[in-house]
Amino acid sequence: MSNTLIIFDIDGTLTDSIKMHQGLYADVLREMKLRKDEEFGTYKHHTDRFIFCEIYFQNHGVRPGEEIIRQFYELTGNRYAELMAENKIDEINGARSFIKEQLEPNGVPYVFATGSIVSLAMAKLKSFDIDSLESLLSTSDDMDSREEIVLDAVAKAKAFYKHAQFDTPIVIGDGKWDYVTAKNLNMGFLGIGNNIALKEMLGDTSAMWDDFSGRTLNELLEQAIF
């Protein structure tokens, strides 16, 4: 199993956090007096940093400098902390047990690749009790495209697991961006959730699970599409 690498998205895949994340993002944009004219999914790259930079450019005609981007990160982190003081993010059913009971006992390497910024991603995965989480996590903090983020996650996996090559990388995600990224990188893919657009793209419904509840590693390896 050491030649297999599982690459998890986070929002909507491991944590039930999409609506919260998008609402938080919109709140921060309003606080920074930035107007959003498009849906989040219409941008070229579906990542927090890239979308923020695009919206800032649409409002001001120039790209934001690093100081403005840091302000965005700080406001986003603060807003998330406020929300979590009053609410709780649930995991996608069975996600934690799938990692702890299916992947880890069988020695299957895994990493996390998300379009979110790192502070939010770390906070969302806190309840999963992942050792050396920061070494296994790639985010949009320094990269625009999903492809870059996934490739960075693979590089981190090679370093962390001391493995020169993974012959069977499999992306697990809830949205069309995850599938398109896996396809562009010639990786396997398994869908999570009930995203209609993703189901239509996949065609094969066996390659899409409602959640992780009761699922096994063998099912993943058999049902992921390549």
PDB file of C-alpha atoms in Angstrom:
ATOM      1  CA  MET A   1       0.000   0.000   0.000  1.00  0.00           C
ATOM      2  CA  SER A   2       2.990   2.311   0.314  1.00  0.00           C
ATOM      3  CA  ASN A   3       2.799   3.166  -3.419  1.00  0.00           C
ATOM      4  CA  THR A   4      -0.725   4.527  -2.942  1.00  0.00           C
ATOM      5  CA  LEU A   5      -1.155   8.124  -1.787  1.00  0.00           C
ATOM      6  CA  ILE A   6      -4.520   9.528  -0.704  1.00  0.00           C
ATOM      7  CA  ILE A   7      -4.863  13.286  -1.241  1.00  0.00           C
ATOM      8  CA  PHE A   8      -7.775  14.743   0.711  1.00  0.00           C
ATOM      9  CA  ASP A   9      -9.584  17.984   0.043  1.00  0.00           C
ATOM     10  CA  ILE A  10     -10.984  19.413   3.317  1.00  0.00           C
ATOM     11  CA  ASP A  11     -14.141  21.573   3.010  1.00  0.00           C
ATOM     12  CA  GLY A  12     -17.080  19.376   2.072  1.00  0.00           C
ATOM     13  CA  THR A  13     -14.827  16.325   1.951  1.00  0.00           C
ATOM     14  CA  LEU A  14     -13.664  15.880   5.544  1.00  0.00           C
ATOM     15  CA  THR A  15     -15.521  18.740   7.267  1.00  0.00           C
ATOM     16  CA  ASP A  16     -19.048  20.028   6.750  1.00  0.00           C
ATOM     17  CA  SER A  17     -17.820  23.598   6.358  1.00  0.00           C
ATOM     18  CA  ILE A  18     -18.563  24.905   2.864  1.00  0.00           C
ATOM     19  CA  LYS A  19     -21.461  27.222   3.746  1.00  0.00           C
ATOM     20  CA  MET A  20     -19.632  28.526   6.798  1.00  0.00           C
ATOM     21  CA  HIS A  21     -16.441  29.113   4.812  1.00  0.00           C
ATOM     22  CA  GLN A  22     -18.199  30.969   1.990  1.00  0.00           C
ATOM     23  CA  GLY A  23     -20.212  33.080   4.438  1.00  0.00           C
ATOM     24  CA  LEU A  24     -17.070  33.960   6.397  1.00  0.00           C
ATOM     25  CA  TYR A  25     -15.280  34.877   3.158  1.00  0.00           C
ATOM     26  CA  ALA A  26     -18.138  37.159   2.103  1.00  0.00           C
ATOM     27  CA  ASP A  27     -18.153  38.839   5.539  1.00  0.00           C
ATOM     28  CA  VAL A  28     -14.435  39.603   5.297  1.00  0.00           C
ATOM     29  CA  LEU A  29     -14.833  41.031   1.793  1.00  0.00           C
ATOM     30  CA  ARG A  30     -17.555  43.364   3.051  1.00  0.00           C
ATOM     31  CA  GLU A  31     -15.395  44.399   5.988  1.00  0.00           C
ATOM     32  CA  MET A  32     -12.625  45.277   3.548  1.00  0.00           C
ATOM     33  CA  LYS A  33     -15.182  47.160   1.408  1.00  0.00           C
ATOM     34  CA  LEU A  34     -14.682  44.865  -1.578  1.00  0.00           C
ATOM     35  CA  ARG A  35     -17.592  44.101  -3.907  1.00  0.00           C
ATOM     36  CA  LYS A  36     -17.930  40.582  -5.331  1.00  0.00           C
ATOM     37  CA  ASP A  37     -19.790  40.440  -8.663  1.00  0.00           C
ATOM     38  CA  GLU A  38     -19.267  36.756  -9.516  1.00  0.00           C
ATOM     39  CA  GLU A  39     -19.983  33.428  -7.851  1.00  0.00           C
ATOM     40  CA  PHE A  40     -16.938  31.888  -6.177  1.00  0.00           C
ATOM     41  CA  GLY A  41     -16.995  28.903  -8.539  1.00  0.00           C
ATOM     42  CA  THR A  42     -16.631  31.047 -11.670  1.00  0.00           C
ATOM     43  CA  TYR A  43     -13.031  32.147 -10.996  1.00  0.00           C
ATOM     44  CA  LYS A  44     -10.141  30.565 -12.898  1.00  0.00           C
ATOM     45  CA  HIS A  45      -8.677  29.065  -9.719  1.00  0.00           C
ATOM     46  CA  HIS A  46     -10.945  28.037  -6.875  1.00  0.00           C
ATOM     47  CA  THR A  47      -8.583  29.041  -4.061  1.00  0.00           C
ATOM     48  CA  ASP A  48      -8.936  31.622  -1.289  1.00  0.00           C
ATOM     49  CA  ARG A  49      -5.863  33.677  -2.104  1.00  0.00           C
ATOM     50  CA  PHE A  50      -6.431  33.780  -5.867  1.00  0.00           C
ATOM     51  CA  ILE A  51     -10.107  34.747  -5.576  1.00  0.00           C
ATOM     52  CA  PHE A  52      -9.294  37.475  -3.062  1.00  0.00           C
ATOM     53  CA  CYS A  53      -6.598  38.906  -5.339  1.00  0.00           C
ATOM     54  CA  GLU A  54      -8.990  38.843  -8.325  1.00  0.00           C
ATOM     55  CA  ILE A  55     -11.749  40.607  -6.404  1.00  0.00           C
ATOM     56  CA  TYR A  56      -9.301  43.207  -5.090  1.00  0.00           C
ATOM     57  CA  PHE A  57      -8.099  43.845  -8.652  1.00  0.00           C
ATOM     58  CA  GLN A  58     -11.700  44.187  -9.894  1.00  0.00           C
ATOM     59  CA  ASN A  59     -12.330  46.818  -7.201  1.00  0.00           C
ATOM     60  CA  HIS A  60      -9.040  48.746  -7.317  1.00  0.00           C
ATOM     61  CA  GLY A  61      -7.447  48.038 -10.689  1.00  0.00           C
ATOM     62  CA  VAL A  62      -4.201  46.816  -9.080  1.00  0.00           C
ATOM     63  CA  ARG A  63      -3.109  43.583  -7.415  1.00  0.00           C
ATOM     64  CA  PRO A  64      -2.997  43.632  -3.616  1.00  0.00           C
ATOM     65  CA  GLY A  65       0.427  43.820  -1.986  1.00  0.00           C
ATOM     66  CA  GLU A  66       1.512  41.342   0.649  1.00  0.00           C
ATOM     67  CA  GLU A  67       0.448  43.714   3.443  1.00  0.00           C
ATOM     68  CA  ILE A  68      -3.139  43.745   2.123  1.00  0.00           C
ATOM     69  CA  ILE A  69      -3.088  39.971   1.710  1.00  0.00           C
ATOM     70  CA  ARG A  70      -1.858  39.568   5.295  1.00  0.00           C
ATOM     71  CA  GLN A  71      -4.716  41.812   6.419  1.00  0.00           C
ATOM     72  CA  PHE A  72      -7.140  39.517   4.593  1.00  0.00           C
ATOM     73  CA  TYR A  73      -5.597  36.464   6.305  1.00  0.00           C
ATOM     74  CA  GLU A  74      -5.775  38.124   9.724  1.00  0.00           C
ATOM     75  CA  LEU A  75      -9.393  39.217   9.349  1.00  0.00           C
ATOM     76  CA  THR A  76     -10.352  35.766   8.060  1.00  0.00           C
ATOM     77  CA  GLY A  77      -8.644  34.033  10.989  1.00  0.00           C
ATOM     78  CA  ASN A  78     -10.263  36.371  13.504  1.00  0.00           C
ATOM     79  CA  ARG A  79     -13.699  35.912  11.988  1.00  0.00           C
ATOM     80  CA  TYR A  80     -13.287  32.132  12.045  1.00  0.00           C
ATOM     81  CA  ALA A  81     -12.322  32.212  15.730  1.00  0.00           C
ATOM     82  CA  GLU A  82     -15.448  34.273  16.483  1.00  0.00           C
ATOM     83  CA  LEU A  83     -17.665  31.821  14.648  1.00  0.00           C
ATOM     84  CA  MET A  84     -16.147  28.780  16.342  1.00  0.00           C
ATOM     85  CA  ALA A  85     -16.708  30.342  19.758  1.00  0.00           C
ATOM     86  CA  GLU A  86     -20.429  30.017  19.040  1.00  0.00           C
ATOM     87  CA  ASN A  87     -20.605  27.065  16.659  1.00  0.00           C
ATOM     88  CA  LYS A  88     -19.046  23.692  15.909  1.00  0.00           C
ATOM     89  CA  ILE A  89     -17.924  22.225  12.607  1.00  0.00           C
ATOM     90  CA  ASP A  90     -19.020  18.630  12.106  1.00  0.00           C
ATOM     91  CA  GLU A  91     -16.963  16.107  10.210  1.00  0.00           C
ATOM     92  CA  ILE A  92     -18.353  14.447   7.111  1.00  0.00           C
ATOM     93  CA  ASN A  93     -19.783  11.185   8.452  1.00  0.00           C
ATOM     94  CA  GLY A  94     -17.077   8.594   8.984  1.00  0.00           C
ATOM     95  CA  ALA A  95     -14.176  10.784   7.820  1.00  0.00           C
ATOM     96  CA  ARG A  96     -12.068  10.521  10.963  1.00  0.00           C
ATOM     97  CA  SER A  97     -12.640   6.792  11.411  1.00  0.00           C
ATOM     98  CA  PHE A  98     -11.778   6.193   7.733  1.00  0.00           C
ATOM     99  CA  ILE A  99      -8.384   7.784   8.300  1.00  0.00           C
ATOM    100  CA  LYS A 100      -7.803   6.169  11.697  1.00  0.00           C
ATOM    101  CA  GLU A 101      -9.215   2.701  10.980  1.00  0.00           C
ATOM    102  CA  GLN A 102      -8.691   2.176   7.255  1.00  0.00           C
ATOM    103  CA  LEU A 103      -5.649   4.176   6.179  1.00  0.00           C
ATOM    104  CA  GLU A 104      -3.331   4.302   9.186  1.00  0.00           C
ATOM    105  CA  PRO A 105      -3.529   0.606  10.231  1.00  0.00           C
ATOM    106  CA  ASN A 106      -2.840  -0.424   6.631  1.00  0.00           C
ATOM    107  CA  GLY A 107       0.118   1.927   6.254  1.00  0.00           C
ATOM    108  CA  VAL A 108      -1.497   3.991   3.498  1.00  0.00           C
ATOM    109  CA  PRO A 109       0.105   7.453   3.210  1.00  0.00           C
ATOM    110  CA  TYR A 110      -2.204  10.469   3.045  1.00  0.00           C
ATOM    111  CA  VAL A 111      -1.924  14.255   2.748  1.00  0.00           C
ATOM    112  CA  PHE A 112      -4.250  17.237   2.570  1.00  0.00           C
ATOM    113  CA  ALA A 113      -4.556  19.701  -0.333  1.00  0.00           C
ATOM    114  CA  THR A 114      -6.990  22.583   0.009  1.00  0.00           C
ATOM    115  CA  GLY A 115      -7.837  25.887  -1.620  1.00  0.00           C
ATOM    116  CA  SER A 116      -8.274  27.332   1.867  1.00  0.00           C
ATOM    117  CA  ILE A 117      -5.637  29.382   3.675  1.00  0.00           C
ATOM    118  CA  VAL A 118      -3.474  27.517   6.144  1.00  0.00           C
ATOM    119  CA  SER A 119      -4.823  28.886   9.436  1.00  0.00           C
ATOM    120  CA  LEU A 120      -8.387  27.822   8.617  1.00  0.00           C
ATOM    121  CA  ALA A 121      -7.311  24.434   7.277  1.00  0.00           C
ATOM    122  CA  MET A 122      -5.316  23.680  10.416  1.00  0.00           C
ATOM    123  CA  ALA A 123      -8.238  24.685  12.634  1.00  0.00           C
ATOM    124  CA  LYS A 124     -10.724  22.541  10.715  1.00  0.00           C
ATOM    125  CA  LEU A 125      -8.522  19.439  10.967  1.00  0.00           C
ATOM    126  CA  LYS A 126      -7.716  19.928  14.650  1.00  0.00           C
ATOM    127  CA  SER A 127     -10.289  17.371  15.791  1.00  0.00           C
ATOM    128  CA  PHE A 128      -8.825  14.693  13.521  1.00  0.00           C
ATOM    129  CA  ASP A 129      -5.730  14.298  15.746  1.00  0.00           C
ATOM    130  CA  ILE A 130      -3.293  14.094  12.831  1.00  0.00           C
ATOM    131  CA  ASP A 131       0.360  13.827  13.830  1.00  0.00           C
ATOM    132  CA  SER A 132       2.678  16.302  12.067  1.00  0.00           C
ATOM    133  CA  LEU A 133      -0.317  17.890  10.357  1.00  0.00           C
ATOM    134  CA  GLU A 134       1.584  20.932   9.106  1.00  0.00           C
ATOM    135  CA  SER A 135       4.018  18.644   7.260  1.00  0.00           C
ATOM    136  CA  LEU A 136       1.104  16.951   5.475  1.00  0.00           C
ATOM    137  CA  LEU A 137      -0.872  20.065   4.514  1.00  0.00           C
ATOM    138  CA  SER A 138      -0.705  22.165   1.342  1.00  0.00           C
ATOM    139  CA  THR A 139      -2.852  25.279   1.018  1.00  0.00           C
ATOM    140  CA  SER A 140      -3.400  28.332  -1.176  1.00  0.00           C
ATOM    141  CA  ASP A 141      -1.167  30.599   0.926  1.00  0.00           C
ATOM    142  CA  ASP A 142       1.623  30.566  -1.649  1.00  0.00           C
ATOM    143  CA  MET A 143       0.003  29.001  -4.716  1.00  0.00           C
ATOM    144  CA  ASP A 144      -2.854  29.982  -7.005  1.00  0.00           C
ATOM    145  CA  SER A 145      -3.943  26.804  -8.782  1.00  0.00           C
ATOM    146  CA  ARG A 146      -5.324  23.559  -7.421  1.00  0.00           C
ATOM    147  CA  GLU A 147      -2.780  21.671  -9.518  1.00  0.00           C
ATOM    148  CA  GLU A 148       0.107  23.474  -7.799  1.00  0.00           C
ATOM    149  CA  ILE A 149      -1.385  22.749  -4.388  1.00  0.00           C
ATOM    150  CA  VAL A 150      -1.843  19.035  -5.111  1.00  0.00           C
ATOM    151  CA  LEU A 151       1.674  18.697  -6.522  1.00  0.00           C
ATOM    152  CA  ASP A 152       3.032  20.456  -3.445  1.00  0.00           C
ATOM    153  CA  ALA A 153       1.112  17.967  -1.280  1.00  0.00           C
ATOM    154  CA  VAL A 154       2.687  15.077  -3.202  1.00  0.00           C
ATOM    155  CA  ALA A 155       6.153  16.584  -2.683  1.00  0.00           C
ATOM    156  CA  LYS A 156       5.449  16.915   1.045  1.00  0.00           C
ATOM    157  CA  ALA A 157       4.285  13.300   1.151  1.00  0.00           C
ATOM    158  CA  LYS A 158       7.494  12.107  -0.490  1.00  0.00           C
ATOM    159  CA  ALA A 159       9.546  13.971   2.110  1.00  0.00           C
ATOM    160  CA  PHE A 160       7.419  13.007   5.126  1.00  0.00           C
ATOM    161  CA  TYR A 161       6.997   9.326   4.264  1.00  0.00           C
ATOM    162  CA  LYS A 162      10.502   9.088   2.782  1.00  0.00           C
ATOM    163  CA  HIS A 163       9.084   7.633  -0.406  1.00  0.00           C
ATOM    164  CA  ALA A 164      10.612   8.386  -3.789  1.00  0.00           C
ATOM    165  CA  GLN A 165       7.489   7.803  -5.872  1.00  0.00           C
ATOM    166  CA  PHE A 166       3.768   7.153  -5.482  1.00  0.00           C
ATOM    167  CA  ASP A 167       2.426   5.044  -8.350  1.00  0.00           C
ATOM    168  CA  THR A 168      -1.239   5.415  -7.350  1.00  0.00           C
ATOM    169  CA  PRO A 169      -2.115   8.925  -6.140  1.00  0.00           C
ATOM    170  CA  ILE A 170      -5.869   9.304  -5.539  1.00  0.00           C
ATOM    171  CA  VAL A 171      -7.597  12.643  -4.949  1.00  0.00           C
ATOM    172  CA  ILE A 172     -10.715  12.568  -2.766  1.00  0.00           C
ATOM    173  CA  GLY A 173     -12.904  15.664  -3.092  1.00  0.00           C
ATOM    174  CA  ASP A 174     -16.440  16.993  -3.159  1.00  0.00           C
ATOM    175  CA  GLY A 175     -16.364  19.382  -6.119  1.00  0.00           C
ATOM    176  CA  LYS A 176     -15.708  19.619  -9.827  1.00  0.00           C
ATOM    177  CA  TRP A 177     -12.442  21.464  -9.178  1.00  0.00           C
ATOM    178  CA  ASP A 178     -11.091  18.417  -7.340  1.00  0.00           C
ATOM    179  CA  TYR A 179     -12.002  16.113 -10.217  1.00  0.00           C
ATOM    180  CA  VAL A 180     -10.635  18.440 -12.904  1.00  0.00           C
ATOM    181  CA  THR A 181      -7.384  18.759 -10.955  1.00  0.00           C
ATOM    182  CA  ALA A 182      -7.026  14.991 -10.602  1.00  0.00           C
ATOM    183  CA  LYS A 183      -7.736  14.534 -14.301  1.00  0.00           C
ATOM    184  CA  ASN A 184      -5.231  17.224 -15.315  1.00  0.00           C
ATOM    185  CA  LEU A 185      -2.561  15.526 -13.207  1.00  0.00           C
ATOM    186  CA  ASN A 186      -3.422  11.975 -14.354  1.00  0.00           C
ATOM    187  CA  MET A 187      -4.383  10.936 -10.837  1.00  0.00           C
ATOM    188  CA  GLY A 188      -7.202   8.776  -9.553  1.00  0.00           C
ATOM    189  CA  PHE A 189     -10.322  10.364  -8.113  1.00  0.00           C
ATOM    190  CA  LEU A 190     -13.151   9.546  -5.738  1.00  0.00           C
ATOM    191  CA  GLY A 191     -16.039  11.942  -5.099  1.00  0.00           C
ATOM    192  CA  ILE A 192     -17.704  12.682  -1.761  1.00  0.00           C
ATOM    193  CA  GLY A 193     -21.166  14.161  -1.210  1.00  0.00           C
ATOM    194  CA  ASN A 194     -24.073  15.032  -3.479  1.00  0.00           C
ATOM    195  CA  ASN A 195     -22.707  17.654  -5.848  1.00  0.00           C
ATOM    196  CA  ILE A 196     -24.934  17.287  -8.934  1.00  0.00           C
ATOM    197  CA  ALA A 197     -22.417  18.872 -11.314  1.00  0.00           C
ATOM    198  CA  LEU A 198     -19.711  16.507 -10.108  1.00  0.00           C
ATOM    199  CA  LYS A 199     -21.986  13.480 -10.488  1.00  0.00           C
ATOM    200  CA  GLU A 200     -22.726  14.483 -14.076  1.00  0.00           C
ATOM    201  CA  MET A 201     -19.013  14.894 -14.812  1.00  0.00           C
ATOM    202  CA  LEU A 202     -18.160  11.510 -13.312  1.00  0.00           C
ATOM    203  CA  GLY A 203     -20.965   9.569 -14.933  1.00  0.00           C
ATOM    204  CA  ASP A 204     -20.007   6.481 -12.910  1.00  0.00           C
ATOM    205  CA  THR A 205     -21.929   6.924  -9.639  1.00  0.00           C
ATOM    206  CA  SER A 206     -19.956   4.151  -7.914  1.00  0.00           C
ATOM    207  CA  ALA A 207     -17.018   6.576  -7.931  1.00  0.00           C
ATOM    208  CA  MET A 208     -18.923   8.932  -5.638  1.00  0.00           C
ATOM    209  CA  TRP A 209     -19.781   8.212  -1.995  1.00  0.00           C
ATOM    210  CA  ASP A 210     -22.354  10.061   0.085  1.00  0.00           C
ATOM    211  CA  ASP A 211     -19.827  10.023   2.957  1.00  0.00           C
ATOM    212  CA  PHE A 212     -17.219   7.729   4.539  1.00  0.00           C
ATOM    213  CA  SER A 213     -19.560   5.893   6.893  1.00  0.00           C
ATOM    214  CA  GLY A 214     -18.982   2.129   6.700  1.00  0.00           C
ATOM    215  CA  ARG A 215     -16.574   2.489   3.780  1.00  0.00           C
ATOM    216  CA  THR A 216     -13.372   0.476   3.474  1.00  0.00           C
ATOM    217  CA  LEU A 217      -9.955   0.932   1.928  1.00  0.00           C
ATOM    218  CA  ASN A 218     -10.657  -1.882  -0.552  1.00  0.00           C
ATOM    219  CA  GLU A 219     -13.792  -0.072  -1.746  1.00  0.00           C
ATOM    220  CA  LEU A 220     -11.761   3.076  -2.292  1.00  0.00           C
ATOM    221  CA  LEU A 221      -9.146   1.268  -4.338  1.00  0.00           C
ATOM    222  CA  GLU A 222     -11.795  -0.539  -6.396  1.00  0.00           C
ATOM    223  CA  GLN A 223     -14.122   2.392  -7.024  1.00  0.00           C
ATOM    224  CA  ALA A 224     -11.751   5.332  -7.623  1.00  0.00           C
ATOM    225  CA  ILE A 225     -11.615   6.234 -11.318  1.00  0.00           C
ATOM    226  CA  PHE A 226      -8.433   6.863 -13.306  1.00  0.00           C
TER     227      PHE A 226
END
